[in-house]
Amino acid sequence: MSTAIADLNAVIQDYFDALYHCDTGLLQNVFHPKAVYATADETPLLHRTMAEYVPVVAARISPASRGEARNDAIDEIQLAGDNTAFARVRCTLAGNDYVDFLTFVRDEGTWRIMAKVFQMSPAIEGGS
């Protein structure tokens, strides 16, 4: 496994941990401060900045505290070059299955999520 892929895997695991524990410090570490959060599952289209998204996560009751089983997976990681990458990941949180398209940039040597665009659907019993 290349160093870049290993580094991206680690960032994605931190991303999953941040969502599962509602850890806003870790969340802010994996997202670039200028990142975009969006979904077309809401009308009108939902778009948030990190300043808008982090308080939403902070207000949640964490899946960890509710004893929810972890169900996250990395479907693919693609490198576009030395400083740009894409990942398709899945997780289940609070009764919903998510497919997230995460775009990464390597800024000052650190991989961070620059955009999260996701699809949400009710969780299928037994996982996504």
CSV table of N, CA, C and O in Angstrom, one decimal:
chain,number,residue,atom,x,y,z
A,1,MET,N,0.9,-1.2,0.0
A,1,MET,CA,0.0,0.0,0.0
A,1,MET,C,0.9,1.2,0.0
A,1,MET,O,1.8,1.3,0.8
A,2,SER,N,0.6,2.2,-0.9
A,2,SER,CA,1.4,3.4,-0.9
A,2,SER,C,1.2,4.2,0.3
A,2,SER,O,0.2,4.1,1.1
A,3,THR,N,2.2,5.1,0.6
A,3,THR,CA,2.1,5.9,1.8
A,3,THR,C,0.9,6.8,1.7
A,3,THR,O,0.2,7.0,2.7
A,4,ALA,N,0.6,7.4,0.5
A,4,ALA,CA,-0.6,8.2,0.4
A,4,ALA,C,-1.9,7.5,0.7
A,4,ALA,O,-2.7,8.0,1.5
A,5,ILE,N,-2.0,6.3,0.2
A,5,ILE,CA,-3.2,5.5,0.5
A,5,ILE,C,-3.3,5.2,2.0
A,5,ILE,O,-4.4,5.3,2.6
A,6,ALA,N,-2.2,4.8,2.6
A,6,ALA,CA,-2.2,4.5,4.0
A,6,ALA,C,-2.6,5.8,4.8
A,6,ALA,O,-3.3,5.7,5.8
A,7,ASP,N,-2.0,6.9,4.4
A,7,ASP,CA,-2.4,8.2,5.1
A,7,ASP,C,-3.9,8.5,5.0
A,7,ASP,O,-4.5,8.9,5.9
A,8,LEU,N,-4.4,8.3,3.8
A,8,LEU,CA,-5.8,8.6,3.5
A,8,LEU,C,-6.7,7.6,4.3
A,8,LEU,O,-7.7,8.0,4.9
A,9,ASN,N,-6.3,6.3,4.4
A,9,ASN,CA,-7.0,5.4,5.2
A,9,ASN,C,-7.1,5.8,6.7
A,9,ASN,O,-8.1,5.7,7.3
A,10,ALA,N,-6.0,6.3,7.2
A,10,ALA,CA,-6.0,6.8,8.6
A,10,ALA,C,-6.9,8.0,8.8
A,10,ALA,O,-7.6,8.1,9.8
A,11,VAL,N,-6.9,8.9,7.8
A,11,VAL,CA,-7.8,10.1,7.9
A,11,VAL,C,-9.2,9.7,7.9
A,11,VAL,O,-10.1,10.1,8.6
A,12,ILE,N,-9.5,8.7,7.0
A,12,ILE,CA,-10.9,8.2,6.9
A,12,ILE,C,-11.3,7.5,8.2
A,12,ILE,O,-12.5,7.7,8.6
A,13,GLN,N,-10.5,6.7,8.8
A,13,GLN,CA,-10.8,6.1,10.0
A,13,GLN,C,-11.1,7.1,11.1
A,13,GLN,O,-12.0,7.0,11.9
A,14,ASP,N,-10.3,8.2,11.1
A,14,ASP,CA,-10.5,9.3,12.1
A,14,ASP,C,-11.9,10.0,11.8
A,14,ASP,O,-12.6,10.4,12.7
A,15,TYR,N,-12.2,10.1,10.5
A,15,TYR,CA,-13.5,10.6,10.1
A,15,TYR,C,-14.6,9.8,10.6
A,15,TYR,O,-15.6,10.3,11.3
A,16,PHE,N,-14.6,8.5,10.5
A,16,PHE,CA,-15.6,7.6,11.0
A,16,PHE,C,-15.6,7.7,12.5
A,16,PHE,O,-16.7,7.7,13.1
A,17,ASP,N,-14.5,7.7,13.2
A,17,ASP,CA,-14.5,7.9,14.6
A,17,ASP,C,-15.1,9.2,15.1
A,17,ASP,O,-15.9,9.2,16.1
A,18,ALA,N,-14.8,10.3,14.4
A,18,ALA,CA,-15.4,11.6,14.7
A,18,ALA,C,-16.9,11.5,14.6
A,18,ALA,O,-17.6,12.1,15.5
A,19,LEU,N,-17.4,10.9,13.6
A,19,LEU,CA,-18.9,10.9,13.5
A,19,LEU,C,-19.5,9.9,14.5
A,19,LEU,O,-20.5,10.3,15.1
A,20,TYR,N,-18.9,8.8,14.8
A,20,TYR,CA,-19.4,7.8,15.7
A,20,TYR,C,-19.4,8.4,17.2
A,20,TYR,O,-20.3,8.1,17.9
A,21,HIS,N,-18.4,9.2,17.5
A,21,HIS,CA,-18.3,9.7,18.9
A,21,HIS,C,-18.8,11.2,19.0
A,21,HIS,O,-18.7,11.7,20.0
A,22,CYS,N,-19.2,11.8,17.8
A,22,CYS,CA,-19.5,13.2,17.8
A,22,CYS,C,-18.4,14.0,18.3
A,22,CYS,O,-18.6,15.0,19.1
A,23,ASP,N,-17.2,13.7,17.9
A,23,ASP,CA,-15.9,14.3,18.4
A,23,ASP,C,-15.6,15.5,17.5
A,23,ASP,O,-15.0,15.3,16.4
A,24,THR,N,-16.0,16.7,17.9
A,24,THR,CA,-15.8,17.8,17.0
A,24,THR,C,-14.4,18.3,16.8
A,24,THR,O,-14.0,18.8,15.8
A,25,GLY,N,-13.6,18.0,17.8
A,25,GLY,CA,-12.1,18.3,17.7
A,25,GLY,C,-11.5,17.4,16.6
A,25,GLY,O,-10.8,17.9,15.7
A,26,LEU,N,-11.8,16.1,16.6
A,26,LEU,CA,-11.3,15.2,15.6
A,26,LEU,C,-11.9,15.6,14.2
A,26,LEU,O,-11.2,15.5,13.2
A,27,LEU,N,-13.2,15.9,14.2
A,27,LEU,CA,-13.9,16.3,13.0
A,27,LEU,C,-13.2,17.5,12.3
A,27,LEU,O,-12.9,17.5,11.1
A,28,GLN,N,-12.9,18.5,13.1
A,28,GLN,CA,-12.2,19.7,12.6
A,28,GLN,C,-10.8,19.3,12.2
A,28,GLN,O,-10.2,20.1,11.3
A,29,ASN,N,-10.2,18.3,12.7
A,29,ASN,CA,-8.8,17.9,12.3
A,29,ASN,C,-8.9,17.2,10.9
A,29,ASN,O,-7.9,17.4,10.1
A,30,VAL,N,-9.9,16.5,10.6
A,30,VAL,CA,-10.0,15.8,9.3
A,30,VAL,C,-10.5,16.6,8.2
A,30,VAL,O,-10.2,16.3,7.0
A,31,PHE,N,-11.3,17.6,8.5
A,31,PHE,CA,-11.9,18.5,7.5
A,31,PHE,C,-11.0,19.7,7.3
A,31,PHE,O,-10.5,20.3,8.3
A,32,HIS,N,-10.8,20.2,6.1
A,32,HIS,CA,-10.1,21.5,5.8
A,32,HIS,C,-11.1,22.6,6.3
A,32,HIS,O,-12.3,22.4,6.2
A,33,PRO,N,-10.6,23.6,6.9
A,33,PRO,CA,-11.4,24.7,7.5
A,33,PRO,C,-12.4,25.3,6.4
A,33,PRO,O,-13.4,25.8,6.7
A,34,LYS,N,-12.0,25.2,5.1
A,34,LYS,CA,-12.8,25.8,4.0
A,34,LYS,C,-13.6,24.7,3.3
A,34,LYS,O,-14.1,24.9,2.2
A,35,ALA,N,-13.8,23.5,3.9
A,35,ALA,CA,-14.5,22.4,3.3
A,35,ALA,C,-15.9,22.7,3.1
A,35,ALA,O,-16.5,23.6,3.8
A,36,VAL,N,-16.5,22.0,2.2
A,36,VAL,CA,-17.9,22.1,1.8
A,36,VAL,C,-18.6,20.8,2.2
A,36,VAL,O,-18.1,19.7,2.1
A,37,TYR,N,-19.8,20.9,2.7
A,37,TYR,CA,-20.7,19.8,3.1
A,37,TYR,C,-22.0,19.9,2.4
A,37,TYR,O,-22.6,21.0,2.5
A,38,ALA,N,-22.4,18.9,1.6
A,38,ALA,CA,-23.6,19.1,0.8
A,38,ALA,C,-24.3,17.7,0.6
A,38,ALA,O,-23.7,16.7,0.5
A,39,THR,N,-25.7,17.9,0.4
A,39,THR,CA,-26.5,16.7,0.0
A,39,THR,C,-27.7,17.3,-0.8
A,39,THR,O,-28.2,18.4,-0.5
A,40,ALA,N,-28.1,16.5,-1.8
A,40,ALA,CA,-29.3,16.9,-2.5
A,40,ALA,C,-30.5,16.1,-2.0
A,40,ALA,O,-31.6,16.1,-2.6
A,41,ASP,N,-30.3,15.4,-0.9
A,41,ASP,CA,-31.4,14.6,-0.3
A,41,ASP,C,-32.4,15.6,0.4
A,41,ASP,O,-33.5,15.1,0.8
A,42,GLU,N,-32.1,16.8,0.5
A,42,GLU,CA,-33.1,17.8,1.1
A,42,GLU,C,-33.4,18.8,0.1
A,42,GLU,O,-32.6,19.1,-0.9
A,43,THR,N,-34.6,19.4,0.2
A,43,THR,CA,-35.0,20.4,-0.7
A,43,THR,C,-35.3,21.7,0.1
A,43,THR,O,-36.1,21.7,1.0
A,44,PRO,N,-34.6,22.8,-0.2
A,44,PRO,CA,-33.6,22.9,-1.2
A,44,PRO,C,-32.3,22.2,-0.8
A,44,PRO,O,-32.2,21.8,0.3
A,45,LEU,N,-31.4,22.1,-1.8
A,45,LEU,CA,-30.1,21.4,-1.6
A,45,LEU,C,-29.5,21.9,-0.3
A,45,LEU,O,-29.5,23.1,0.0
A,46,LEU,N,-29.0,21.0,0.5
A,46,LEU,CA,-28.4,21.4,1.8
A,46,LEU,C,-26.9,21.6,1.6
A,46,LEU,O,-26.2,20.7,1.0
A,47,HIS,N,-26.4,22.8,1.9
A,47,HIS,CA,-25.0,23.1,1.8
A,47,HIS,C,-24.6,23.8,3.1
A,47,HIS,O,-25.2,24.7,3.6
A,48,ARG,N,-23.5,23.3,3.7
A,48,ARG,CA,-23.0,23.9,4.9
A,48,ARG,C,-21.5,24.2,4.8
A,48,ARG,O,-20.8,23.4,4.2
A,49,THR,N,-21.1,25.2,5.5
A,49,THR,CA,-19.6,25.5,5.7
A,49,THR,C,-19.2,24.7,6.9
A,49,THR,O,-20.1,24.2,7.7
A,50,MET,N,-18.0,24.6,7.2
A,50,MET,CA,-17.5,23.9,8.5
A,50,MET,C,-18.0,24.6,9.7
A,50,MET,O,-18.4,24.0,10.7
A,51,ALA,N,-18.1,26.0,9.6
A,51,ALA,CA,-18.6,26.7,10.8
A,51,ALA,C,-20.0,26.4,11.0
A,51,ALA,O,-20.5,26.5,12.2
A,52,GLU,N,-20.8,26.0,10.0
A,52,GLU,CA,-22.2,25.6,10.2
A,52,GLU,C,-22.3,24.1,10.6
A,52,GLU,O,-23.2,23.8,11.3
A,53,TYR,N,-21.5,23.3,10.0
A,53,TYR,CA,-21.6,21.8,10.2
A,53,TYR,C,-21.1,21.4,11.6
A,53,TYR,O,-21.8,20.5,12.2
A,54,VAL,N,-20.0,21.9,12.1
A,54,VAL,CA,-19.5,21.4,13.4
A,54,VAL,C,-20.5,21.6,14.5
A,54,VAL,O,-20.6,20.6,15.3
A,55,PRO,N,-21.2,22.7,14.7
A,55,PRO,CA,-22.2,22.8,15.8
A,55,PRO,C,-23.3,21.7,15.6
A,55,PRO,O,-23.9,21.3,16.6
A,56,VAL,N,-23.7,21.4,14.4
A,56,VAL,CA,-24.7,20.3,14.2
A,56,VAL,C,-24.2,19.0,14.8
A,56,VAL,O,-25.0,18.3,15.5
A,57,VAL,N,-23.0,18.6,14.5
A,57,VAL,CA,-22.4,17.4,15.1
A,57,VAL,C,-22.3,17.5,16.6
A,57,VAL,O,-22.6,16.6,17.3
A,58,ALA,N,-21.9,18.7,17.1
A,58,ALA,CA,-21.8,18.9,18.6
A,58,ALA,C,-23.1,18.7,19.3
A,58,ALA,O,-23.1,18.2,20.4
A,59,ALA,N,-24.2,19.0,18.6
A,59,ALA,CA,-25.5,18.9,19.3
A,59,ALA,C,-26.1,17.5,19.2
A,59,ALA,O,-27.1,17.2,19.9
A,60,ARG,N,-25.5,16.6,18.5
A,60,ARG,CA,-26.0,15.2,18.4
A,60,ARG,C,-25.7,14.4,19.6
A,60,ARG,O,-24.7,14.6,20.3
A,61,ILE,N,-26.5,13.4,19.8
A,61,ILE,CA,-26.2,12.4,20.8
A,61,ILE,C,-25.4,11.3,20.0
A,61,ILE,O,-25.8,10.9,19.0
A,62,SER,N,-24.2,11.0,20.5
A,62,SER,CA,-23.3,10.2,19.7
A,62,SER,C,-23.8,8.8,19.6
A,62,SER,O,-24.4,8.2,20.5
A,63,PRO,N,-23.6,8.2,18.4
A,63,PRO,CA,-24.0,6.7,18.2
A,63,PRO,C,-23.2,5.9,19.3
A,63,PRO,O,-23.8,4.9,19.7
A,64,ALA,N,-22.0,6.2,19.6
A,64,ALA,CA,-21.3,5.5,20.6
A,64,ALA,C,-22.0,5.4,22.0
A,64,ALA,O,-22.1,4.4,22.6
A,65,SER,N,-22.5,6.6,22.4
A,65,SER,CA,-23.2,6.7,23.7
A,65,SER,C,-24.5,5.9,23.7
A,65,SER,O,-25.0,5.5,24.7
A,66,ARG,N,-25.1,5.7,22.5
A,66,ARG,CA,-26.3,4.9,22.4
A,66,ARG,C,-26.0,3.4,22.1
A,66,ARG,O,-27.0,2.6,22.0
A,67,GLY,N,-24.8,3.1,22.1
A,67,GLY,CA,-24.4,1.7,21.9
A,67,GLY,C,-24.6,1.1,20.5
A,67,GLY,O,-24.7,-0.1,20.3
A,68,GLU,N,-24.7,2.0,19.5
A,68,GLU,CA,-25.0,1.6,18.1
A,68,GLU,C,-23.7,0.8,17.6
A,68,GLU,O,-22.6,1.2,17.9
A,69,ALA,N,-24.0,-0.2,16.9
A,69,ALA,CA,-22.9,-1.0,16.3
A,69,ALA,C,-22.2,-0.2,15.2
A,69,ALA,O,-22.9,0.6,14.5
A,70,ARG,N,-20.9,-0.3,15.1
A,70,ARG,CA,-20.2,0.4,14.0
A,70,ARG,C,-20.5,-0.4,12.7
A,70,ARG,O,-20.5,-1.6,12.6
A,71,ASN,N,-20.7,0.4,11.6
A,71,ASN,CA,-20.9,-0.2,10.3
A,71,ASN,C,-20.4,0.8,9.3
A,71,ASN,O,-21.1,1.6,8.7
A,72,ASP,N,-19.0,0.9,9.2
A,72,ASP,CA,-18.4,1.8,8.2
A,72,ASP,C,-17.5,1.0,7.3
A,72,ASP,O,-16.9,0.0,7.7
A,73,ALA,N,-17.3,1.5,6.1
A,73,ALA,CA,-16.5,0.8,5.1
A,73,ALA,C,-15.9,1.8,4.1
A,73,ALA,O,-16.6,2.8,3.8
A,74,ILE,N,-14.7,1.6,3.7
A,74,ILE,CA,-14.1,2.3,2.6
A,74,ILE,C,-14.3,1.5,1.3
A,74,ILE,O,-13.8,0.4,1.2
A,75,ASP,N,-15.0,2.0,0.4
A,75,ASP,CA,-15.3,1.3,-0.9
A,75,ASP,C,-14.1,1.5,-1.9
A,75,ASP,O,-13.8,0.6,-2.6
A,76,GLU,N,-13.6,2.7,-1.9
A,76,GLU,CA,-12.5,3.0,-2.8
A,76,GLU,C,-11.8,4.3,-2.5
A,76,GLU,O,-12.4,5.2,-1.9
A,77,ILE,N,-10.5,4.3,-2.9
A,77,ILE,CA,-9.7,5.6,-2.8
A,77,ILE,C,-9.0,5.7,-4.1
A,77,ILE,O,-8.4,4.7,-4.6
A,78,GLN,N,-9.1,6.9,-4.7
A,78,GLN,CA,-8.4,7.2,-5.9
A,78,GLN,C,-7.5,8.4,-5.7
A,78,GLN,O,-7.9,9.4,-5.2
A,79,LEU,N,-6.3,8.3,-6.2
A,79,LEU,CA,-5.4,9.4,-6.2
A,79,LEU,C,-5.4,10.1,-7.5
A,79,LEU,O,-5.3,9.4,-8.6
A,80,ALA,N,-5.6,11.4,-7.5
A,80,ALA,CA,-5.5,12.1,-8.8
A,80,ALA,C,-4.1,12.7,-9.0
A,80,ALA,O,-3.8,13.1,-10.1
A,81,GLY,N,-3.3,12.7,-8.0
A,81,GLY,CA,-1.9,13.2,-8.1
A,81,GLY,C,-1.4,13.2,-6.7
A,81,GLY,O,-1.9,12.5,-5.8
A,82,ASP,N,-0.3,14.0,-6.5
A,82,ASP,CA,0.3,14.0,-5.2
A,82,ASP,C,-0.5,14.7,-4.1
A,82,ASP,O,-0.3,14.5,-2.9
A,83,ASN,N,-1.4,15.6,-4.5
A,83,ASN,CA,-2.1,16.4,-3.5
A,83,ASN,C,-3.7,16.4,-3.6
A,83,ASN,O,-4.3,17.2,-2.9
A,84,THR,N,-4.2,15.5,-4.4
A,84,THR,CA,-5.7,15.4,-4.6
A,84,THR,C,-6.1,14.0,-4.6
A,84,THR,O,-5.4,13.1,-5.3
A,85,ALA,N,-7.2,13.6,-3.9
A,85,ALA,CA,-7.7,12.3,-3.9
A,85,ALA,C,-9.2,12.3,-3.7
A,85,ALA,O,-9.8,13.3,-3.3
A,86,PHE,N,-9.8,11.1,-3.9
A,86,PHE,CA,-11.2,10.9,-3.7
A,86,PHE,C,-11.4,9.6,-3.0
A,86,PHE,O,-10.7,8.6,-3.3
A,87,ALA,N,-12.5,9.6,-2.2
A,87,ALA,CA,-12.9,8.3,-1.5
A,87,ALA,C,-14.4,8.2,-1.5
A,87,ALA,O,-15.1,9.2,-1.3
A,88,ARG,N,-14.8,6.9,-1.8
A,88,ARG,CA,-16.2,6.6,-1.6
A,88,ARG,C,-16.3,5.7,-0.4
A,88,ARG,O,-15.7,4.7,-0.3
A,89,VAL,N,-17.1,6.2,0.6
A,89,VAL,CA,-17.2,5.5,1.9
A,89,VAL,C,-18.6,5.3,2.3
A,89,VAL,O,-19.5,6.1,1.8
A,90,ARG,N,-18.9,4.4,3.2
A,90,ARG,CA,-20.2,4.2,3.7
A,90,ARG,C,-20.2,4.0,5.2
A,90,ARG,O,-19.2,3.6,5.8
A,91,CYS,N,-21.3,4.5,5.8
A,91,CYS,CA,-21.5,4.3,7.3
A,91,CYS,C,-23.0,4.3,7.6
A,91,CYS,O,-23.8,4.8,6.8
A,92,THR,N,-23.3,3.8,8.8
A,92,THR,CA,-24.6,3.9,9.3
A,92,THR,C,-24.6,4.6,10.6
A,92,THR,O,-23.8,4.3,11.5
A,93,LEU,N,-25.5,5.6,10.7
A,93,LEU,CA,-25.6,6.5,11.9
A,93,LEU,C,-27.0,6.8,12.1
A,93,LEU,O,-27.7,7.2,11.2
A,94,ALA,N,-27.4,6.6,13.4
A,94,ALA,CA,-28.8,7.1,13.8
A,94,ALA,C,-29.9,6.6,12.9
A,94,ALA,O,-30.8,7.3,12.5
A,95,GLY,N,-29.8,5.3,12.5
A,95,GLY,CA,-30.8,4.7,11.7
A,95,GLY,C,-30.8,5.0,10.2
A,95,GLY,O,-31.8,4.7,9.5
A,96,ASN,N,-29.7,5.7,9.7
A,96,ASN,CA,-29.6,6.0,8.3
A,96,ASN,C,-28.3,5.4,7.7
A,96,ASN,O,-27.3,5.5,8.4
A,97,ASP,N,-28.4,5.0,6.5
A,97,ASP,CA,-27.2,4.5,5.7
A,97,ASP,C,-26.7,5.7,4.9
A,97,ASP,O,-27.5,6.4,4.3
A,98,TYR,N,-25.4,6.0,4.9
A,98,TYR,CA,-24.8,7.1,4.2
A,98,TYR,C,-23.8,6.5,3.2
A,98,TYR,O,-23.0,5.6,3.5
A,99,VAL,N,-23.8,7.1,2.0
A,99,VAL,CA,-22.7,7.0,1.0
A,99,VAL,C,-22.1,8.3,0.9
A,99,VAL,O,-22.8,9.3,0.5
A,100,ASP,N,-20.9,8.5,1.2
A,100,ASP,CA,-20.2,9.7,1.2
A,100,ASP,C,-19.1,9.7,0.1
A,100,ASP,O,-18.4,8.8,0.0
A,101,PHE,N,-19.1,10.8,-0.7
A,101,PHE,CA,-18.1,11.0,-1.6
A,101,PHE,C,-17.2,12.1,-1.0
A,101,PHE,O,-17.6,13.2,-0.7
A,102,LEU,N,-16.0,11.7,-0.6
A,102,LEU,CA,-15.1,12.6,0.1
A,102,LEU,C,-13.9,13.0,-0.9
A,102,LEU,O,-13.3,12.1,-1.4
A,103,THR,N,-13.7,14.3,-1.1
A,103,THR,CA,-12.6,14.8,-1.9
A,103,THR,C,-11.6,15.3,-0.9
A,103,THR,O,-11.9,16.1,0.0
A,104,PHE,N,-10.3,14.9,-1.1
A,104,PHE,CA,-9.2,15.3,-0.2
A,104,PHE,C,-8.2,16.2,-1.0
A,104,PHE,O,-8.0,16.1,-2.2
A,105,VAL,N,-7.6,17.1,-0.2
A,105,VAL,CA,-6.5,17.8,-0.6
A,105,VAL,C,-5.4,17.6,0.4
A,105,VAL,O,-5.7,17.4,1.6
A,106,ARG,N,-4.1,17.6,-0.1
A,106,ARG,CA,-3.0,17.6,0.8
A,106,ARG,C,-2.5,19.0,0.9
A,106,ARG,O,-1.9,19.5,0.0
A,107,ASP,N,-2.7,19.6,2.1
A,107,ASP,CA,-2.3,21.0,2.4
A,107,ASP,C,-1.2,21.0,3.4
A,107,ASP,O,-1.4,20.4,4.5
A,108,GLU,N,-0.1,21.5,3.1
A,108,GLU,CA,1.1,21.6,4.0
A,108,GLU,C,1.4,20.2,4.5
A,108,GLU,O,1.7,20.0,5.7
A,109,GLY,N,1.3,19.2,3.6
A,109,GLY,CA,1.7,17.8,3.9
A,109,GLY,C,0.7,17.0,4.6
A,109,GLY,O,0.9,15.8,4.9
A,110,THR,N,-0.5,17.5,4.9
A,110,THR,CA,-1.5,16.8,5.6
A,110,THR,C,-2.8,16.6,4.7
A,110,THR,O,-3.3,17.6,4.2
A,111,TRP,N,-3.3,15.4,4.6
A,111,TRP,CA,-4.5,15.1,3.9
A,111,TRP,C,-5.7,15.6,4.7
A,111,TRP,O,-5.8,15.2,5.9
A,112,ARG,N,-6.6,16.3,4.1
A,112,ARG,CA,-7.8,16.8,4.8
A,112,ARG,C,-9.0,16.7,3.8
A,112,ARG,O,-8.8,16.9,2.6
A,113,ILE,N,-10.2,16.5,4.3
A,113,ILE,CA,-11.4,16.5,3.5
A,113,ILE,C,-11.7,17.9,3.0
A,113,ILE,O,-11.9,18.8,3.9
A,114,MET,N,-11.8,18.1,1.7
A,114,MET,CA,-12.2,19.4,1.2
A,114,MET,C,-13.6,19.5,0.8
A,114,MET,O,-14.2,20.6,0.9
A,115,ALA,N,-14.3,18.4,0.5
A,115,ALA,CA,-15.7,18.3,0.2
A,115,ALA,C,-16.3,17.0,0.6
A,115,ALA,O,-15.7,16.0,0.4
A,116,LYS,N,-17.5,17.1,1.2
A,116,LYS,CA,-18.2,15.9,1.5
A,116,LYS,C,-19.6,16.1,0.8
A,116,LYS,O,-20.3,17.0,1.2
A,117,VAL,N,-19.9,15.2,-0.1
A,117,VAL,CA,-21.2,15.2,-0.7
A,117,VAL,C,-21.8,13.8,-0.5
A,117,VAL,O,-21.1,12.8,-0.7
A,118,PHE,N,-23.0,13.7,0.0
A,118,PHE,CA,-23.5,12.4,0.5
A,118,PHE,C,-24.9,12.2,0.1
A,118,PHE,O,-25.7,13.1,-0.2
A,119,GLN,N,-25.2,10.9,0.1
A,119,GLN,CA,-26.6,10.3,-0.1
A,119,GLN,C,-27.0,9.6,1.1
A,119,GLN,O,-26.2,8.9,1.7
A,120,MET,N,-28.2,9.8,1.6
A,120,MET,CA,-28.7,9.2,2.8
A,120,MET,C,-30.0,8.4,2.5
A,120,MET,O,-30.8,8.8,1.7
A,121,SER,N,-30.1,7.3,3.1
A,121,SER,CA,-31.3,6.5,3.0
A,121,SER,C,-31.6,5.8,4.3
A,121,SER,O,-30.6,5.6,5.1
A,122,PRO,N,-32.8,5.4,4.6
A,122,PRO,CA,-33.1,4.6,5.9
A,122,PRO,C,-32.2,3.4,5.9
A,122,PRO,O,-32.1,2.7,4.9
A,123,ALA,N,-31.7,3.1,7.1
A,123,ALA,CA,-30.8,1.9,7.2
A,123,ALA,C,-31.6,0.6,6.9
A,123,ALA,O,-32.8,0.5,7.3
A,124,ILE,N,-30.9,-0.3,6.3
A,124,ILE,CA,-31.5,-1.6,6.0
A,124,ILE,C,-31.1,-2.5,7.2
A,124,ILE,O,-29.9,-2.5,7.6
A,125,GLU,N,-32.0,-3.2,7.8
A,125,GLU,CA,-31.7,-4.0,8.9
A,125,GLU,C,-30.6,-5.0,8.6
A,125,GLU,O,-30.5,-5.6,7.5
A,126,GLY,N,-29.6,-5.0,9.5
A,126,GLY,CA,-28.4,-5.8,9.2
A,126,GLY,C,-27.3,-5.1,8.6
A,126,GLY,O,-26.2,-5.7,8.3
A,127,GLY,N,-27.4,-3.8,8.3
A,127,GLY,CA,-26.3,-3.0,7.7
A,127,GLY,C,-26.6,-2.6,6.3
A,127,GLY,O,-27.5,-3.0,5.7
A,128,SER,N,-25.6,-1.8,5.8
A,128,SER,CA,-25.8,-1.2,4.5
A,128,SER,C,-25.0,-2.0,3.5
A,128,SER,O,-24.2,-2.9,3.8
